[in-house]
Short mmCIF file of C-alpha atoms in Angstrom, two decimals:
data_model
loop_
_atom_site.label_atom_id
_atom_site.label_comp_id
_atom_site.label_asym_id
_atom_site.label_seq_id
_atom_site.Cartn_x
_atom_site.Cartn_y
_atom_site.Cartn_z
CA ALA A 803 23.26 281.10 170.05
CA GLN A 804 26.36 279.32 168.98
CA SER A 805 27.78 278.75 165.47
CA VAL A 806 31.00 277.87 163.70
CA THR A 807 32.22 279.02 160.36
CA GLN A 808 34.77 277.12 158.44
CA LEU A 809 36.55 279.15 155.94
CA GLY A 810 37.09 277.32 152.63
CA SER A 811 35.17 274.25 151.66
CA HIS A 812 38.15 272.73 149.95
CA VAL A 813 41.90 273.11 150.77
CA SER A 814 44.64 271.50 148.69
CA VAL A 815 48.20 271.30 149.81
CA SER A 816 51.38 269.50 148.69
CA GLU A 817 52.70 266.47 150.66
CA GLY A 818 55.12 267.88 153.27
CA ALA A 819 53.56 271.38 153.30
CA LEU A 820 51.86 273.11 156.13
CA VAL A 821 48.15 272.33 156.74
CA LEU A 822 46.05 275.19 158.01
CA LEU A 823 42.28 274.77 158.20
CA ARG A 824 40.33 277.72 159.50
CA CYS A 825 37.50 277.86 162.04
CA ASN A 826 35.86 280.85 163.66
CA TYR A 827 33.27 280.46 166.35
CA SER A 828 30.47 282.44 167.88
CA SER A 829 29.39 281.76 171.41
CA SER A 830 27.85 283.90 174.17
CA VAL A 831 29.24 281.62 176.92
CA PRO A 832 32.66 279.89 177.30
CA PRO A 833 32.79 277.30 174.56
CA TYR A 834 33.99 273.75 174.14
CA LEU A 835 35.58 273.41 170.71
CA PHE A 836 36.30 270.34 168.70
CA TRP A 837 37.79 269.13 165.45
CA TYR A 838 36.43 265.96 163.99
CA VAL A 839 37.88 264.15 160.90
CA GLN A 840 36.00 262.04 158.47
CA TYR A 841 37.96 259.62 156.28
CA PRO A 842 36.32 258.32 153.08
CA ASN A 843 33.47 255.87 153.77
CA GLN A 844 33.85 256.29 157.55
CA GLY A 845 32.06 258.13 160.29
CA LEU A 846 33.55 261.12 162.07
CA GLN A 847 36.15 260.64 164.86
CA LEU A 848 37.42 263.18 167.34
CA LEU A 849 40.74 264.77 166.33
CA LEU A 850 41.12 267.03 169.31
CA LYS A 851 39.04 269.23 171.70
CA TYR A 852 39.51 272.42 173.64
CA THR A 853 37.88 272.46 177.11
CA SER A 854 39.61 275.51 178.66
CA ALA A 855 42.56 273.60 180.15
CA ALA A 856 45.19 274.89 177.70
CA THR A 857 44.84 277.19 174.72
CA LEU A 858 47.12 274.99 172.44
CA VAL A 859 45.58 271.67 172.04
CA LYS A 860 47.39 268.62 170.56
CA GLY A 861 45.46 265.89 168.82
CA ILE A 862 46.08 262.72 166.96
CA ASN A 863 48.20 262.26 163.89
CA GLY A 864 50.25 265.40 164.55
CA PHE A 865 47.46 267.85 164.38
CA GLU A 866 47.04 270.70 166.76
CA ALA A 867 44.81 273.76 167.26
CA GLU A 868 45.08 276.96 169.08
CA PHE A 869 42.14 278.67 170.95
CA LYS A 870 42.34 282.43 170.49
CA LYS A 871 39.61 284.16 172.32
CA SER A 872 40.42 287.68 170.97
CA GLU A 873 39.97 286.40 167.43
CA THR A 874 37.22 283.83 168.20
CA SER A 875 39.30 281.30 166.20
CA PHE A 876 40.26 277.67 166.64
CA HIS A 877 42.35 276.94 163.54
CA LEU A 878 43.72 273.46 162.91
CA THR A 879 47.26 272.97 161.81
CA LYS A 880 49.84 270.37 161.00
CA PRO A 881 53.43 271.19 160.07
CA SER A 882 53.85 268.61 157.33
CA ALA A 883 51.03 267.06 155.44
CA HIS A 884 50.83 263.32 154.66
CA MET A 885 48.88 261.64 151.92
CA SER A 886 46.83 259.88 154.69
CA ASP A 887 45.65 263.30 155.89
CA ALA A 888 43.24 263.58 152.92
CA ALA A 889 39.70 263.68 154.58
CA GLU A 890 37.01 265.98 155.47
CA TYR A 891 37.46 268.09 158.74
CA PHE A 892 34.66 269.47 160.80
CA CYS A 893 34.94 272.16 163.41
CA ALA A 894 32.28 271.99 166.17
CA VAL A 895 31.26 274.08 169.26
CA SER A 896 29.19 273.43 172.28
CA GLN A 897 28.59 275.06 175.64
CA GLN A 898 30.69 273.94 178.50
CA TYR A 899 28.99 271.42 180.82
CA SER A 900 26.34 270.66 178.24
CA SER A 901 25.62 267.36 176.52
CA ALA A 902 26.72 266.18 173.12
CA SER A 903 23.27 267.02 171.89
CA LYS A 904 24.32 270.69 171.99
CA ILE A 905 27.28 270.27 169.59
CA ILE A 906 26.97 272.41 166.54
CA PHE A 907 29.01 271.42 163.60
CA GLY A 908 30.51 273.58 160.92
CA SER A 909 30.00 272.89 157.21
CA GLY A 910 33.27 271.04 156.77
CA THR A 911 36.56 271.54 154.84
CA ARG A 912 37.78 268.80 152.50
CA LEU A 913 41.55 268.53 152.54
CA SER A 914 43.23 267.20 149.48
CA ILE A 915 47.01 266.31 149.44
CA ARG A 916 48.99 266.66 146.23
CA PRO A 917 51.89 264.29 145.75
CA ASP B 777 34.02 244.70 164.99
CA ALA B 778 32.68 248.19 164.86
CA ASP B 779 31.41 249.73 168.12
CA VAL B 780 28.53 251.67 166.43
CA THR B 781 27.06 249.63 163.53
CA GLN B 782 24.61 251.03 160.98
CA THR B 783 22.47 249.03 158.57
CA PRO B 784 22.11 249.23 155.62
CA ARG B 785 25.13 250.99 154.29
CA ASN B 786 23.37 252.12 151.21
CA ARG B 787 19.62 252.28 150.38
CA ILE B 788 17.71 253.49 147.36
CA THR B 789 14.00 253.99 147.72
CA LYS B 790 11.16 255.71 146.06
CA THR B 791 9.08 258.64 147.05
CA GLY B 792 6.37 257.79 149.55
CA LYS B 793 7.97 254.62 150.78
CA ARG B 794 8.46 253.95 154.45
CA ILE B 795 11.93 252.96 155.40
CA MET B 796 13.92 252.27 158.51
CA LEU B 797 17.60 252.75 159.23
CA GLU B 798 19.04 250.78 162.07
CA CYS B 799 21.86 251.44 164.63
CA SER B 800 23.32 249.19 167.28
CA GLN B 801 26.23 249.77 169.64
CA THR B 802 28.44 247.84 171.82
CA LYS B 803 30.02 250.69 173.70
CA GLY B 804 27.58 250.56 176.59
CA HIS B 805 26.67 254.18 176.18
CA ASP B 806 23.27 255.51 177.27
CA ARG B 807 23.16 258.38 174.78
CA MET B 808 22.45 257.83 171.03
CA TYR B 809 21.97 260.32 168.24
CA TRP B 810 20.85 260.48 164.59
CA TYR B 811 22.39 263.07 162.27
CA ARG B 812 22.11 263.69 158.63
CA GLN B 813 24.97 265.08 156.51
CA ASP B 814 24.45 267.18 153.44
CA PRO B 815 27.24 268.63 151.24
CA GLY B 816 28.01 272.11 152.38
CA LEU B 817 25.84 271.87 155.46
CA GLY B 818 27.80 269.72 157.80
CA LEU B 819 25.93 267.55 160.35
CA ARG B 820 22.55 268.35 161.56
CA LEU B 821 20.90 266.65 164.62
CA ILE B 822 17.64 264.82 163.85
CA TYR B 823 16.78 263.11 167.09
CA TYR B 824 18.59 262.02 170.26
CA SER B 825 17.90 259.72 173.21
CA PHE B 826 19.47 259.90 176.61
CA ASP B 827 18.00 256.51 177.66
CA VAL B 828 15.41 254.07 176.57
CA LYS B 829 12.50 256.21 177.89
CA ASP B 830 13.95 259.62 176.84
CA ILE B 831 13.53 260.73 173.21
CA ASN B 832 14.16 264.30 172.10
CA LYS B 833 13.75 266.12 168.77
CA GLY B 834 16.87 267.72 167.33
CA GLU B 835 17.26 270.62 164.89
CA ILE B 836 15.51 268.90 161.87
CA SER B 837 12.99 266.28 163.15
CA ASP B 838 10.15 266.91 160.74
CA GLY B 839 9.47 263.94 158.56
CA TYR B 840 11.40 261.53 160.84
CA SER B 841 10.61 259.37 163.78
CA VAL B 842 12.77 257.27 166.07
CA SER B 843 12.45 254.19 168.33
CA ARG B 844 14.85 253.21 171.09
CA GLN B 845 14.21 249.55 171.36
CA ALA B 846 16.92 248.92 173.90
CA GLN B 847 19.95 250.65 175.30
CA ALA B 848 21.97 249.28 172.37
CA LYS B 849 19.54 249.93 169.57
CA PHE B 850 18.18 253.22 168.03
CA SER B 851 16.25 253.26 164.74
CA LEU B 852 15.35 256.05 162.52
CA SER B 853 12.26 255.90 160.27
CA LEU B 854 11.15 257.90 157.38
CA GLU B 855 7.34 257.42 157.27
CA SER B 856 6.98 258.75 153.76
CA ALA B 857 10.28 259.41 152.09
CA ILE B 858 10.78 262.44 149.89
CA PRO B 859 13.70 263.33 147.56
CA ASN B 860 15.08 266.01 149.81
CA GLN B 861 15.69 263.39 152.50
CA THR B 862 18.40 262.04 150.27
CA ALA B 863 21.50 262.31 152.46
CA LEU B 864 24.12 260.53 154.42
CA TYR B 865 22.77 259.49 157.78
CA PHE B 866 24.96 258.91 160.80
CA CYS B 867 24.22 257.24 164.18
CA ALA B 868 26.41 258.24 167.07
CA THR B 869 26.76 257.57 170.84
CA SER B 870 28.18 259.32 173.81
CA ASP B 871 29.04 258.63 177.44
CA ALA B 872 27.20 260.71 179.82
CA GLY B 873 29.72 259.96 182.46
CA THR B 874 32.31 262.46 181.13
CA ARG B 875 31.96 266.20 181.48
CA GLU B 876 32.60 266.97 177.85
CA GLU B 877 30.90 264.19 175.89
CA LYS B 878 32.84 262.79 172.97
CA LEU B 879 30.68 261.44 170.03
CA PHE B 880 31.38 258.05 168.53
CA PHE B 881 30.02 257.66 165.07
CA GLY B 882 29.00 254.68 162.79
CA SER B 883 30.11 254.55 159.23
CA GLY B 884 26.95 256.02 157.84
CA THR B 885 23.99 255.11 155.72
CA GLN B 886 23.71 256.68 152.32
CA LEU B 887 20.06 257.03 151.44
CA SER B 888 18.74 258.04 147.99
CA VAL B 889 15.12 258.85 147.55
CA LEU B 890 13.98 258.82 143.92
#
């Protein structure tokens, strides 16, 4: 069985500060890992994904995530937060070579940016 | 225009009523999904369809039914709505032609059951 745990339902950082959103996964087979972002009143959109090609994955809007197998983690980072980064972020896991119907989402982390 | 369109955006209904949420897409994808989002629980899969003749239950299908009227249309029905079905509902699509399937979401339907 697969699962993801997002540590912290709400994270608040100052504009210009480092953003760190934590995600740990559990998977008995090599995983695909995703970060999705949900801006207010919108659906989710893919931020980045890990598919075993490289452990450091770069996404849109300056975000990146590093796959660490030894720590079963896939934390999302951004060096300098912008006000426009305020949104809810979801970590997700699926099995390699499976369909999107097998994607398991975490409970989400709401990111707030202080001026 | 949005690639994945959900109607209505908001709906308030009473316990016991039958309601339908509709989803249409212009992405040409074969695969369509219905999710519900609850605070603190993330997204959970209700039903999914790989093509017009292929409908599958997801994690939480009880109390829901779906209809895939065409490749581009996938509707979700609550036969007899109950308050714990109050949630934000999302339709999504994916392209089976890619090895790792990316989901494309609509903007959601906020449903309140009184």
